[in-house]
Amino acid sequence: MTTAYDTPAVLAVAPNGARRGKADHAALPLTPAELAQAAADAVAAGASMIHLHVRDADGRHSLDADLYRAAIAAVEDATGDRLLIQVTSEAAGIYDAPAQIAAMRALKPGFCSLGLKEFLPEGAGRAAETDLYRLLDDLAAAGGRWQWILYDAHEVERLARLRDRGILPVAGGLDGGAAPVLYVLGRYAPGGGRPGDLVGFLAARAETGFEDPWMVCAFGPAELAATGAALSLGGHARLGFENNMTLRDGAPAPDNAALIGQAAGVAAALGRPVADAATARALFGIG
């Protein structure tokens, strides 16, 4: 019988994020051409997915649909079908929920990430719930899927309640596709995330009966250790300069591909094969 521990491990590269720039690392990719090269290098190192942020002409975080289309086209030209492309909808202190919804509706991405607390803050009223549900309906109708971004165990429980009440669809597509989740360990706080932070997420997951694929990302130098913990427990991992720019030995990582290569080595040591993009798409219910 196949278990989650036999499932190939999806390694996603998060090459830039919303906040860092060239001053943080000269190899941090910002332009479509730089993102395309980073994507190709990450695929060669073992990545099957990219978490994509785009920047405007001044290097600022953007959700502009045309900027996304240019970056997606460049990545696809460089990698063909060897990489599952996920766009972010992150607010980054710039956008509010209506603007995020409008941006995702304009783009209609095949796969996107949605921060639960950004799109549906605690105490949000029925109108906000309806707006989000309609966005998900639109995305699903266009063949799109999404991944929920969760920052603590409470959010795992809250997502389950929203599903149980019918406020959010159970699956990542209203026609029954998977709804993967990402557990974020730490943020930009000193020290970042720790592997032990995963315990609360998984306890809440067990209590709520979630069976959807899960992934972890950890801010800071414990990124690789957290990746190992997730892979050993049947999860998947997102790594890259968005979260961490340090190798296992504490030296600066030369590029994003080096971080993916380390994670692929951990997966091999644990006996989990690294997923290709076709496997990642199937796992996340993406056609």
PDB file of C-alpha atoms in Angstrom:
ATOM      1  CA  MET A   1       0.000   0.000   0.000  1.00  0.00           C
ATOM      2  CA  THR A   2       1.303   3.469  -0.915  1.00  0.00           C
ATOM      3  CA  THR A   3       1.547   5.951   1.974  1.00  0.00           C
ATOM      4  CA  ALA A   4       2.406   9.645   2.192  1.00  0.00           C
ATOM      5  CA  TYR A   5       5.943   8.599   3.073  1.00  0.00           C
ATOM      6  CA  ASP A   6       6.290   6.826  -0.273  1.00  0.00           C
ATOM      7  CA  THR A   7       4.952   9.820  -2.206  1.00  0.00           C
ATOM      8  CA  PRO A   8       7.627  11.703  -4.125  1.00  0.00           C
ATOM      9  CA  ALA A   9       8.650  14.897  -2.343  1.00  0.00           C
ATOM     10  CA  VAL A  10       7.716  18.171  -4.013  1.00  0.00           C
ATOM     11  CA  LEU A  11      10.491  20.742  -3.630  1.00  0.00           C
ATOM     12  CA  ALA A  12       9.293  24.252  -4.442  1.00  0.00           C
ATOM     13  CA  VAL A  13      11.691  27.118  -4.996  1.00  0.00           C
ATOM     14  CA  ALA A  14      10.721  30.555  -3.647  1.00  0.00           C
ATOM     15  CA  PRO A  15      13.450  32.601  -5.316  1.00  0.00           C
ATOM     16  CA  ASN A  16      12.781  36.183  -4.246  1.00  0.00           C
ATOM     17  CA  GLY A  17       9.718  36.978  -2.103  1.00  0.00           C
ATOM     18  CA  ALA A  18       8.160  40.400  -1.697  1.00  0.00           C
ATOM     19  CA  ARG A  19      10.691  42.249   0.428  1.00  0.00           C
ATOM     20  CA  ARG A  20      14.291  41.367  -0.370  1.00  0.00           C
ATOM     21  CA  GLY A  21      16.393  42.964  -3.094  1.00  0.00           C
ATOM     22  CA  LYS A  22      19.844  42.995  -4.634  1.00  0.00           C
ATOM     23  CA  ALA A  23      21.230  44.613  -1.503  1.00  0.00           C
ATOM     24  CA  ASP A  24      20.371  41.409   0.355  1.00  0.00           C
ATOM     25  CA  HIS A  25      21.939  39.126  -2.253  1.00  0.00           C
ATOM     26  CA  ALA A  26      23.313  39.974  -5.684  1.00  0.00           C
ATOM     27  CA  ALA A  27      21.853  36.735  -7.116  1.00  0.00           C
ATOM     28  CA  LEU A  28      18.299  37.409  -5.935  1.00  0.00           C
ATOM     29  CA  PRO A  29      16.221  37.323  -9.150  1.00  0.00           C
ATOM     30  CA  LEU A  30      13.865  40.207  -9.901  1.00  0.00           C
ATOM     31  CA  THR A  31      13.377  40.506 -13.662  1.00  0.00           C
ATOM     32  CA  PRO A  32      11.636  37.926 -15.862  1.00  0.00           C
ATOM     33  CA  ALA A  33      14.996  36.930 -17.358  1.00  0.00           C
ATOM     34  CA  GLU A  34      16.548  36.486 -13.908  1.00  0.00           C
ATOM     35  CA  LEU A  35      13.544  34.518 -12.687  1.00  0.00           C
ATOM     36  CA  ALA A  36      13.737  32.280 -15.762  1.00  0.00           C
ATOM     37  CA  GLN A  37      17.400  31.503 -15.110  1.00  0.00           C
ATOM     38  CA  ALA A  38      16.760  30.853 -11.426  1.00  0.00           C
ATOM     39  CA  ALA A  39      13.876  28.560 -12.355  1.00  0.00           C
ATOM     40  CA  ALA A  40      15.971  26.556 -14.820  1.00  0.00           C
ATOM     41  CA  ASP A  41      18.778  26.181 -12.287  1.00  0.00           C
ATOM     42  CA  ALA A  42      16.319  25.100  -9.589  1.00  0.00           C
ATOM     43  CA  VAL A  43      14.780  22.455 -11.860  1.00  0.00           C
ATOM     44  CA  ALA A  44      18.238  21.046 -12.528  1.00  0.00           C
ATOM     45  CA  ALA A  45      18.809  20.866  -8.757  1.00  0.00           C
ATOM     46  CA  GLY A  46      15.530  19.013  -8.063  1.00  0.00           C
ATOM     47  CA  ALA A  47      12.714  21.568  -7.885  1.00  0.00           C
ATOM     48  CA  SER A  48       9.358  20.719  -9.439  1.00  0.00           C
ATOM     49  CA  MET A  49       7.522  23.907  -8.437  1.00  0.00           C
ATOM     50  CA  ILE A  50       8.193  27.642  -8.253  1.00  0.00           C
ATOM     51  CA  HIS A  51       6.482  30.145  -5.949  1.00  0.00           C
ATOM     52  CA  LEU A  52       6.561  33.279  -8.059  1.00  0.00           C
ATOM     53  CA  HIS A  53       6.704  36.929  -6.971  1.00  0.00           C
ATOM     54  CA  VAL A  54       7.052  39.764  -9.474  1.00  0.00           C
ATOM     55  CA  ARG A  55       8.365  43.300  -9.085  1.00  0.00           C
ATOM     56  CA  ASP A  56       7.559  46.578 -10.778  1.00  0.00           C
ATOM     57  CA  ALA A  57      10.081  48.821 -12.538  1.00  0.00           C
ATOM     58  CA  ASP A  58      11.224  50.174  -9.173  1.00  0.00           C
ATOM     59  CA  GLY A  59      11.735  46.698  -7.717  1.00  0.00           C
ATOM     60  CA  ARG A  60       8.627  46.812  -5.536  1.00  0.00           C
ATOM     61  CA  HIS A  61       6.317  43.880  -4.923  1.00  0.00           C
ATOM     62  CA  SER A  62       3.445  43.791  -7.408  1.00  0.00           C
ATOM     63  CA  LEU A  63       0.371  41.738  -8.241  1.00  0.00           C
ATOM     64  CA  ASP A  64       0.016  43.301 -11.703  1.00  0.00           C
ATOM     65  CA  ALA A  65      -1.370  40.738 -14.156  1.00  0.00           C
ATOM     66  CA  ASP A  66       0.812  41.898 -17.066  1.00  0.00           C
ATOM     67  CA  LEU A  67       3.982  41.641 -14.969  1.00  0.00           C
ATOM     68  CA  TYR A  68       2.934  38.145 -13.960  1.00  0.00           C
ATOM     69  CA  ARG A  69       2.252  37.143 -17.563  1.00  0.00           C
ATOM     70  CA  ALA A  70       5.715  38.311 -18.628  1.00  0.00           C
ATOM     71  CA  ALA A  71       7.427  36.409 -15.816  1.00  0.00           C
ATOM     72  CA  ILE A  72       5.363  33.262 -16.363  1.00  0.00           C
ATOM     73  CA  ALA A  73       6.155  33.301 -20.093  1.00  0.00           C
ATOM     74  CA  ALA A  74       9.876  33.659 -19.369  1.00  0.00           C
ATOM     75  CA  VAL A  75       9.857  30.801 -16.861  1.00  0.00           C
ATOM     76  CA  GLU A  76       7.897  28.578 -19.242  1.00  0.00           C
ATOM     77  CA  ASP A  77      10.315  29.359 -22.070  1.00  0.00           C
ATOM     78  CA  ALA A  78      13.213  28.338 -19.837  1.00  0.00           C
ATOM     79  CA  THR A  79      11.706  25.227 -18.252  1.00  0.00           C
ATOM     80  CA  GLY A  80       8.936  23.987 -20.562  1.00  0.00           C
ATOM     81  CA  ASP A  81       6.558  21.791 -18.583  1.00  0.00           C
ATOM     82  CA  ARG A  82       9.212  20.785 -16.025  1.00  0.00           C
ATOM     83  CA  LEU A  83       8.044  23.262 -13.376  1.00  0.00           C
ATOM     84  CA  LEU A  84       4.660  23.833 -11.741  1.00  0.00           C
ATOM     85  CA  ILE A  85       4.227  27.607 -11.543  1.00  0.00           C
ATOM     86  CA  GLN A  86       2.430  29.081  -8.550  1.00  0.00           C
ATOM     87  CA  VAL A  87       1.873  32.832  -8.261  1.00  0.00           C
ATOM     88  CA  THR A  88       1.620  34.602  -4.941  1.00  0.00           C
ATOM     89  CA  SER A  89      -1.229  36.872  -3.913  1.00  0.00           C
ATOM     90  CA  GLU A  90       0.680  38.225  -0.905  1.00  0.00           C
ATOM     91  CA  ALA A  91      -0.370  41.606   0.442  1.00  0.00           C
ATOM     92  CA  ALA A  92       3.109  42.590   1.707  1.00  0.00           C
ATOM     93  CA  GLY A  93       1.636  45.671   3.349  1.00  0.00           C
ATOM     94  CA  ILE A  94       0.665  47.072  -0.067  1.00  0.00           C
ATOM     95  CA  TYR A  95      -2.639  45.418  -0.989  1.00  0.00           C
ATOM     96  CA  ASP A  96      -5.873  44.818   0.885  1.00  0.00           C
ATOM     97  CA  ALA A  97      -8.171  41.830   0.350  1.00  0.00           C
ATOM     98  CA  PRO A  98     -10.376  43.461  -2.326  1.00  0.00           C
ATOM     99  CA  ALA A  99      -7.270  44.431  -4.319  1.00  0.00           C
ATOM    100  CA  GLN A 100      -5.842  40.916  -3.949  1.00  0.00           C
ATOM    101  CA  ILE A 101      -9.114  39.408  -5.122  1.00  0.00           C
ATOM    102  CA  ALA A 102      -9.208  41.776  -8.096  1.00  0.00           C
ATOM    103  CA  ALA A 103      -5.630  40.890  -9.010  1.00  0.00           C
ATOM    104  CA  MET A 104      -6.239  37.140  -8.932  1.00  0.00           C
ATOM    105  CA  ARG A 105      -9.506  37.536 -10.850  1.00  0.00           C
ATOM    106  CA  ALA A 106      -7.683  39.544 -13.550  1.00  0.00           C
ATOM    107  CA  LEU A 107      -4.883  36.998 -13.860  1.00  0.00           C
ATOM    108  CA  LYS A 108      -6.866  33.772 -13.329  1.00  0.00           C
ATOM    109  CA  PRO A 109      -3.710  31.792 -12.551  1.00  0.00           C
ATOM    110  CA  GLY A 110      -3.528  28.049 -12.929  1.00  0.00           C
ATOM    111  CA  PHE A 111      -2.157  27.836  -9.376  1.00  0.00           C
ATOM    112  CA  CYS A 112      -1.867  30.503  -6.687  1.00  0.00           C
ATOM    113  CA  SER A 113      -1.225  30.869  -2.977  1.00  0.00           C
ATOM    114  CA  LEU A 114      -3.820  32.484  -0.718  1.00  0.00           C
ATOM    115  CA  GLY A 115      -3.051  33.647   2.811  1.00  0.00           C
ATOM    116  CA  LEU A 116      -6.127  32.838   4.891  1.00  0.00           C
ATOM    117  CA  LYS A 117      -5.586  35.699   7.338  1.00  0.00           C
ATOM    118  CA  GLU A 118      -5.105  38.172   4.480  1.00  0.00           C
ATOM    119  CA  PHE A 119      -8.164  37.229   2.450  1.00  0.00           C
ATOM    120  CA  LEU A 120     -10.410  36.518   5.411  1.00  0.00           C
ATOM    121  CA  PRO A 121      -9.206  38.226   8.606  1.00  0.00           C
ATOM    122  CA  GLU A 122     -10.683  37.186  11.936  1.00  0.00           C
ATOM    123  CA  GLY A 123     -14.081  38.818  12.300  1.00  0.00           C
ATOM    124  CA  ALA A 124     -14.543  39.397   8.589  1.00  0.00           C
ATOM    125  CA  GLY A 125     -18.217  39.642   7.748  1.00  0.00           C
ATOM    126  CA  ARG A 126     -20.423  37.733   5.381  1.00  0.00           C
ATOM    127  CA  ALA A 127     -19.639  40.071   2.486  1.00  0.00           C
ATOM    128  CA  ALA A 128     -15.920  39.239   2.709  1.00  0.00           C
ATOM    129  CA  GLU A 129     -16.710  35.530   2.899  1.00  0.00           C
ATOM    130  CA  THR A 130     -18.915  35.782  -0.176  1.00  0.00           C
ATOM    131  CA  ASP A 131     -16.283  37.736  -2.123  1.00  0.00           C
ATOM    132  CA  LEU A 132     -13.651  35.102  -1.394  1.00  0.00           C
ATOM    133  CA  TYR A 133     -15.948  32.225  -2.266  1.00  0.00           C
ATOM    134  CA  ARG A 134     -16.805  33.886  -5.566  1.00  0.00           C
ATOM    135  CA  LEU A 135     -13.111  34.296  -6.349  1.00  0.00           C
ATOM    136  CA  LEU A 136     -12.524  30.604  -5.703  1.00  0.00           C
ATOM    137  CA  ASP A 137     -15.502  29.772  -7.879  1.00  0.00           C
ATOM    138  CA  ASP A 138     -14.044  31.898 -10.699  1.00  0.00           C
ATOM    139  CA  LEU A 139     -10.594  30.337 -10.353  1.00  0.00           C
ATOM    140  CA  ALA A 140     -12.005  26.830 -10.362  1.00  0.00           C
ATOM    141  CA  ALA A 141     -14.193  27.562 -13.394  1.00  0.00           C
ATOM    142  CA  ALA A 142     -11.032  28.600 -15.257  1.00  0.00           C
ATOM    143  CA  GLY A 143      -9.286  25.383 -14.206  1.00  0.00           C
ATOM    144  CA  GLY A 144      -7.280  27.023 -11.422  1.00  0.00           C
ATOM    145  CA  ARG A 145      -6.240  25.654  -8.043  1.00  0.00           C
ATOM    146  CA  TRP A 146      -4.917  27.262  -4.874  1.00  0.00           C
ATOM    147  CA  GLN A 147      -2.840  26.571  -1.803  1.00  0.00           C
ATOM    148  CA  TRP A 148      -3.788  27.971   1.602  1.00  0.00           C
ATOM    149  CA  ILE A 149      -0.997  29.705   3.506  1.00  0.00           C
ATOM    150  CA  LEU A 150      -1.335  29.157   7.269  1.00  0.00           C
ATOM    151  CA  TYR A 151       0.800  30.723   9.986  1.00  0.00           C
ATOM    152  CA  ASP A 152      -0.190  28.825  13.138  1.00  0.00           C
ATOM    153  CA  ALA A 153      -2.226  25.891  14.434  1.00  0.00           C
ATOM    154  CA  HIS A 154      -5.215  28.134  15.089  1.00  0.00           C
ATOM    155  CA  GLU A 155      -5.416  28.844  11.378  1.00  0.00           C
ATOM    156  CA  VAL A 156      -5.472  25.109  10.630  1.00  0.00           C
ATOM    157  CA  GLU A 157      -8.484  24.787  12.921  1.00  0.00           C
ATOM    158  CA  ARG A 158     -10.115  27.919  11.488  1.00  0.00           C
ATOM    159  CA  LEU A 159      -9.766  26.687   7.905  1.00  0.00           C
ATOM    160  CA  ALA A 160     -11.435  23.433   8.921  1.00  0.00           C
ATOM    161  CA  ARG A 161     -14.361  25.310  10.519  1.00  0.00           C
ATOM    162  CA  LEU A 162     -14.789  27.481   7.432  1.00  0.00           C
ATOM    163  CA  ARG A 163     -14.903  24.369   5.279  1.00  0.00           C
ATOM    164  CA  ASP A 164     -17.313  22.587   7.610  1.00  0.00           C
ATOM    165  CA  ARG A 165     -19.683  25.585   7.503  1.00  0.00           C
ATOM    166  CA  GLY A 166     -19.546  25.712   3.709  1.00  0.00           C
ATOM    167  CA  ILE A 167     -18.010  29.192   3.721  1.00  0.00           C
ATOM    168  CA  LEU A 168     -14.998  27.861   1.836  1.00  0.00           C
ATOM    169  CA  PRO A 169     -14.962  24.879  -0.516  1.00  0.00           C
ATOM    170  CA  VAL A 170     -13.532  21.666   0.873  1.00  0.00           C
ATOM    171  CA  ALA A 171     -11.201  21.202  -2.075  1.00  0.00           C
ATOM    172  CA  GLY A 172      -8.809  23.401  -3.995  1.00  0.00           C
ATOM    173  CA  GLY A 173     -11.160  23.285  -6.922  1.00  0.00           C
ATOM    174  CA  LEU A 174     -14.918  23.276  -6.590  1.00  0.00           C
ATOM    175  CA  ASP A 175     -14.987  20.149  -8.767  1.00  0.00           C
ATOM    176  CA  GLY A 176     -13.029  18.108  -6.255  1.00  0.00           C
ATOM    177  CA  GLY A 177      -9.338  18.809  -6.789  1.00  0.00           C
ATOM    178  CA  ALA A 178      -6.836  18.776  -3.951  1.00  0.00           C
ATOM    179  CA  ALA A 179      -6.395  21.803  -1.664  1.00  0.00           C
ATOM    180  CA  PRO A 180      -2.769  21.801  -0.538  1.00  0.00           C
ATOM    181  CA  VAL A 181      -1.718  23.872   2.455  1.00  0.00           C
ATOM    182  CA  LEU A 182       1.558  25.521   3.417  1.00  0.00           C
ATOM    183  CA  TYR A 183       2.601  25.745   7.056  1.00  0.00           C
ATOM    184  CA  VAL A 184       4.858  28.751   7.664  1.00  0.00           C
ATOM    185  CA  LEU A 185       7.418  28.364  10.456  1.00  0.00           C
ATOM    186  CA  GLY A 186       8.615  31.689  11.794  1.00  0.00           C
ATOM    187  CA  ARG A 187       8.532  34.837   9.711  1.00  0.00           C
ATOM    188  CA  TYR A 188      11.050  37.663   9.716  1.00  0.00           C
ATOM    189  CA  ALA A 189      11.440  37.528  13.499  1.00  0.00           C
ATOM    190  CA  PRO A 190      14.935  37.010  14.925  1.00  0.00           C
ATOM    191  CA  GLY A 191      15.925  33.366  14.666  1.00  0.00           C
ATOM    192  CA  GLY A 192      13.203  32.504  12.169  1.00  0.00           C
ATOM    193  CA  GLY A 193      11.404  29.180  12.258  1.00  0.00           C
ATOM    194  CA  ARG A 194      12.340  25.935  13.991  1.00  0.00           C
ATOM    195  CA  PRO A 195      11.500  22.311  13.109  1.00  0.00           C
ATOM    196  CA  GLY A 196       9.655  21.947  16.417  1.00  0.00           C
ATOM    197  CA  ASP A 197       7.199  24.630  15.300  1.00  0.00           C
ATOM    198  CA  LEU A 198       5.734  22.007  12.962  1.00  0.00           C
ATOM    199  CA  VAL A 199       4.327  19.992  15.882  1.00  0.00           C
ATOM    200  CA  GLY A 200       1.404  22.325  16.542  1.00  0.00           C
ATOM    201  CA  PHE A 201       0.398  22.396  12.888  1.00  0.00           C
ATOM    202  CA  LEU A 202       0.400  18.615  12.610  1.00  0.00           C
ATOM    203  CA  ALA A 203      -1.506  18.169  15.860  1.00  0.00           C
ATOM    204  CA  ALA A 204      -4.221  20.523  14.586  1.00  0.00           C
ATOM    205  CA  ARG A 205      -4.161  18.739  11.246  1.00  0.00           C
ATOM    206  CA  ALA A 206      -4.790  15.398  12.943  1.00  0.00           C
ATOM    207  CA  GLU A 207      -7.622  16.832  15.052  1.00  0.00           C
ATOM    208  CA  THR A 208      -9.377  18.379  12.072  1.00  0.00           C
ATOM    209  CA  GLY A 209      -8.932  15.350   9.824  1.00  0.00           C
ATOM    210  CA  PHE A 210      -7.162  17.207   7.006  1.00  0.00           C
ATOM    211  CA  GLU A 211      -5.910  14.831   4.338  1.00  0.00           C
ATOM    212  CA  ASP A 212      -4.842  17.345   1.702  1.00  0.00           C
ATOM    213  CA  PRO A 213      -1.143  17.553   0.740  1.00  0.00           C
ATOM    214  CA  TRP A 214       0.896  19.767   3.021  1.00  0.00           C
ATOM    215  CA  MET A 215       4.105  21.690   2.599  1.00  0.00           C
ATOM    216  CA  VAL A 216       6.347  23.594   4.965  1.00  0.00           C
ATOM    217  CA  CYS A 217       8.550  26.654   4.652  1.00  0.00           C
ATOM    218  CA  ALA A 218      10.767  27.979   7.412  1.00  0.00           C
ATOM    219  CA  PHE A 219      12.290  31.421   7.678  1.00  0.00           C
ATOM    220  CA  GLY A 220      15.936  31.601   8.636  1.00  0.00           C
ATOM    221  CA  PRO A 221      18.867  29.226   8.970  1.00  0.00           C
ATOM    222  CA  ALA A 222      16.759  26.288  10.217  1.00  0.00           C
ATOM    223  CA  GLU A 223      15.125  26.034   6.776  1.00  0.00           C
ATOM    224  CA  LEU A 224      16.900  22.804   5.854  1.00  0.00           C
ATOM    225  CA  ALA A 225      16.251  21.159   9.232  1.00  0.00           C
ATOM    226  CA  ALA A 226      12.557  22.027   8.961  1.00  0.00           C
ATOM    227  CA  THR A 227      12.562  20.621   5.442  1.00  0.00           C
ATOM    228  CA  GLY A 228      13.997  17.366   6.745  1.00  0.00           C
ATOM    229  CA  ALA A 229      11.338  17.187   9.453  1.00  0.00           C
ATOM    230  CA  ALA A 230       8.571  17.735   6.920  1.00  0.00           C
ATOM    231  CA  LEU A 231       9.925  15.234   4.418  1.00  0.00           C
ATOM    232  CA  SER A 232      10.378  12.602   7.117  1.00  0.00           C
ATOM    233  CA  LEU A 233       6.705  12.995   8.073  1.00  0.00           C
ATOM    234  CA  GLY A 234       5.261  12.770   4.574  1.00  0.00           C
ATOM    235  CA  GLY A 235       5.106  16.464   3.744  1.00  0.00           C
ATOM    236  CA  HIS A 236       6.689  18.624   1.072  1.00  0.00           C
ATOM    237  CA  ALA A 237       8.901  21.708   1.257  1.00  0.00           C
ATOM    238  CA  ARG A 238       9.362  25.203  -0.120  1.00  0.00           C
ATOM    239  CA  LEU A 239      12.842  26.708   0.022  1.00  0.00           C
ATOM    240  CA  GLY A 240      14.657  29.703  -1.358  1.00  0.00           C
ATOM    241  CA  PHE A 241      15.849  33.255  -0.915  1.00  0.00           C
ATOM    242  CA  GLU A 242      12.375  34.429   0.089  1.00  0.00           C
ATOM    243  CA  ASN A 243      12.892  32.634   3.393  1.00  0.00           C
ATOM    244  CA  ASN A 244      16.597  31.907   3.792  1.00  0.00           C
ATOM    245  CA  MET A 245      19.909  32.669   2.089  1.00  0.00           C
ATOM    246  CA  THR A 246      22.210  30.440   4.149  1.00  0.00           C
ATOM    247  CA  LEU A 247      23.620  26.985   3.458  1.00  0.00           C
ATOM    248  CA  ARG A 248      23.666  24.172   6.007  1.00  0.00           C
ATOM    249  CA  ASP A 249      27.199  25.117   7.133  1.00  0.00           C
ATOM    250  CA  GLY A 250      26.221  28.750   7.694  1.00  0.00           C
ATOM    251  CA  ALA A 251      27.895  30.070   4.551  1.00  0.00           C
ATOM    252  CA  PRO A 252      25.913  32.318   2.210  1.00  0.00           C
ATOM    253  CA  ALA A 253      24.118  30.319  -0.470  1.00  0.00           C
ATOM    254  CA  PRO A 254      25.417  31.232  -3.949  1.00  0.00           C
ATOM    255  CA  ASP A 255      21.943  30.935  -5.438  1.00  0.00           C
ATOM    256  CA  ASN A 256      18.516  29.371  -4.945  1.00  0.00           C
ATOM    257  CA  ALA A 257      19.532  26.167  -6.708  1.00  0.00           C
ATOM    258  CA  ALA A 258      22.061  25.432  -3.964  1.00  0.00           C
ATOM    259  CA  LEU A 259      19.268  25.414  -1.373  1.00  0.00           C
ATOM    260  CA  ILE A 260      17.154  23.089  -3.526  1.00  0.00           C
ATOM    261  CA  GLY A 261      20.140  20.796  -4.051  1.00  0.00           C
ATOM    262  CA  GLN A 262      20.630  20.463  -0.292  1.00  0.00           C
ATOM    263  CA  ALA A 263      16.960  19.563   0.146  1.00  0.00           C
ATOM    264  CA  ALA A 264      17.146  16.975  -2.644  1.00  0.00           C
ATOM    265  CA  GLY A 265      20.033  15.395  -0.764  1.00  0.00           C
ATOM    266  CA  VAL A 266      17.931  15.229   2.406  1.00  0.00           C
ATOM    267  CA  ALA A 267      15.078  13.611   0.484  1.00  0.00           C
ATOM    268  CA  ALA A 268      17.466  11.005  -0.910  1.00  0.00           C
ATOM    269  CA  ALA A 269      18.819  10.260   2.565  1.00  0.00           C
ATOM    270  CA  LEU A 270      15.254   9.724   3.801  1.00  0.00           C
ATOM    271  CA  GLY A 271      14.424   7.401   0.911  1.00  0.00           C
ATOM    272  CA  ARG A 272      11.876   9.716  -0.692  1.00  0.00           C
ATOM    273  CA  PRO A 273      12.243  10.316  -4.417  1.00  0.00           C
ATOM    274  CA  VAL A 274      12.050  13.903  -5.601  1.00  0.00           C
ATOM    275  CA  ALA A 275       8.862  14.632  -7.547  1.00  0.00           C
ATOM    276  CA  ASP A 276       8.861  15.885 -11.094  1.00  0.00           C
ATOM    277  CA  ALA A 277       6.396  18.555 -12.226  1.00  0.00           C
ATOM    278  CA  ALA A 278       3.882  16.037 -13.598  1.00  0.00           C
ATOM    279  CA  THR A 279       3.797  14.313 -10.201  1.00  0.00           C
ATOM    280  CA  ALA A 280       3.403  17.652  -8.417  1.00  0.00           C
ATOM    281  CA  ARG A 281       0.499  18.617 -10.670  1.00  0.00           C
ATOM    282  CA  ALA A 282      -1.242  15.316 -10.057  1.00  0.00           C
ATOM    283  CA  LEU A 283      -0.693  15.562  -6.307  1.00  0.00           C
ATOM    284  CA  PHE A 284      -2.187  19.069  -6.161  1.00  0.00           C
ATOM    285  CA  GLY A 285      -5.076  18.282  -8.510  1.00  0.00           C
ATOM    286  CA  ILE A 286      -3.873  20.521 -11.332  1.00  0.00           C
ATOM    287  CA  GLY A 287      -4.780  19.509 -14.876  1.00  0.00           C
TER     288      GLY A 287
END
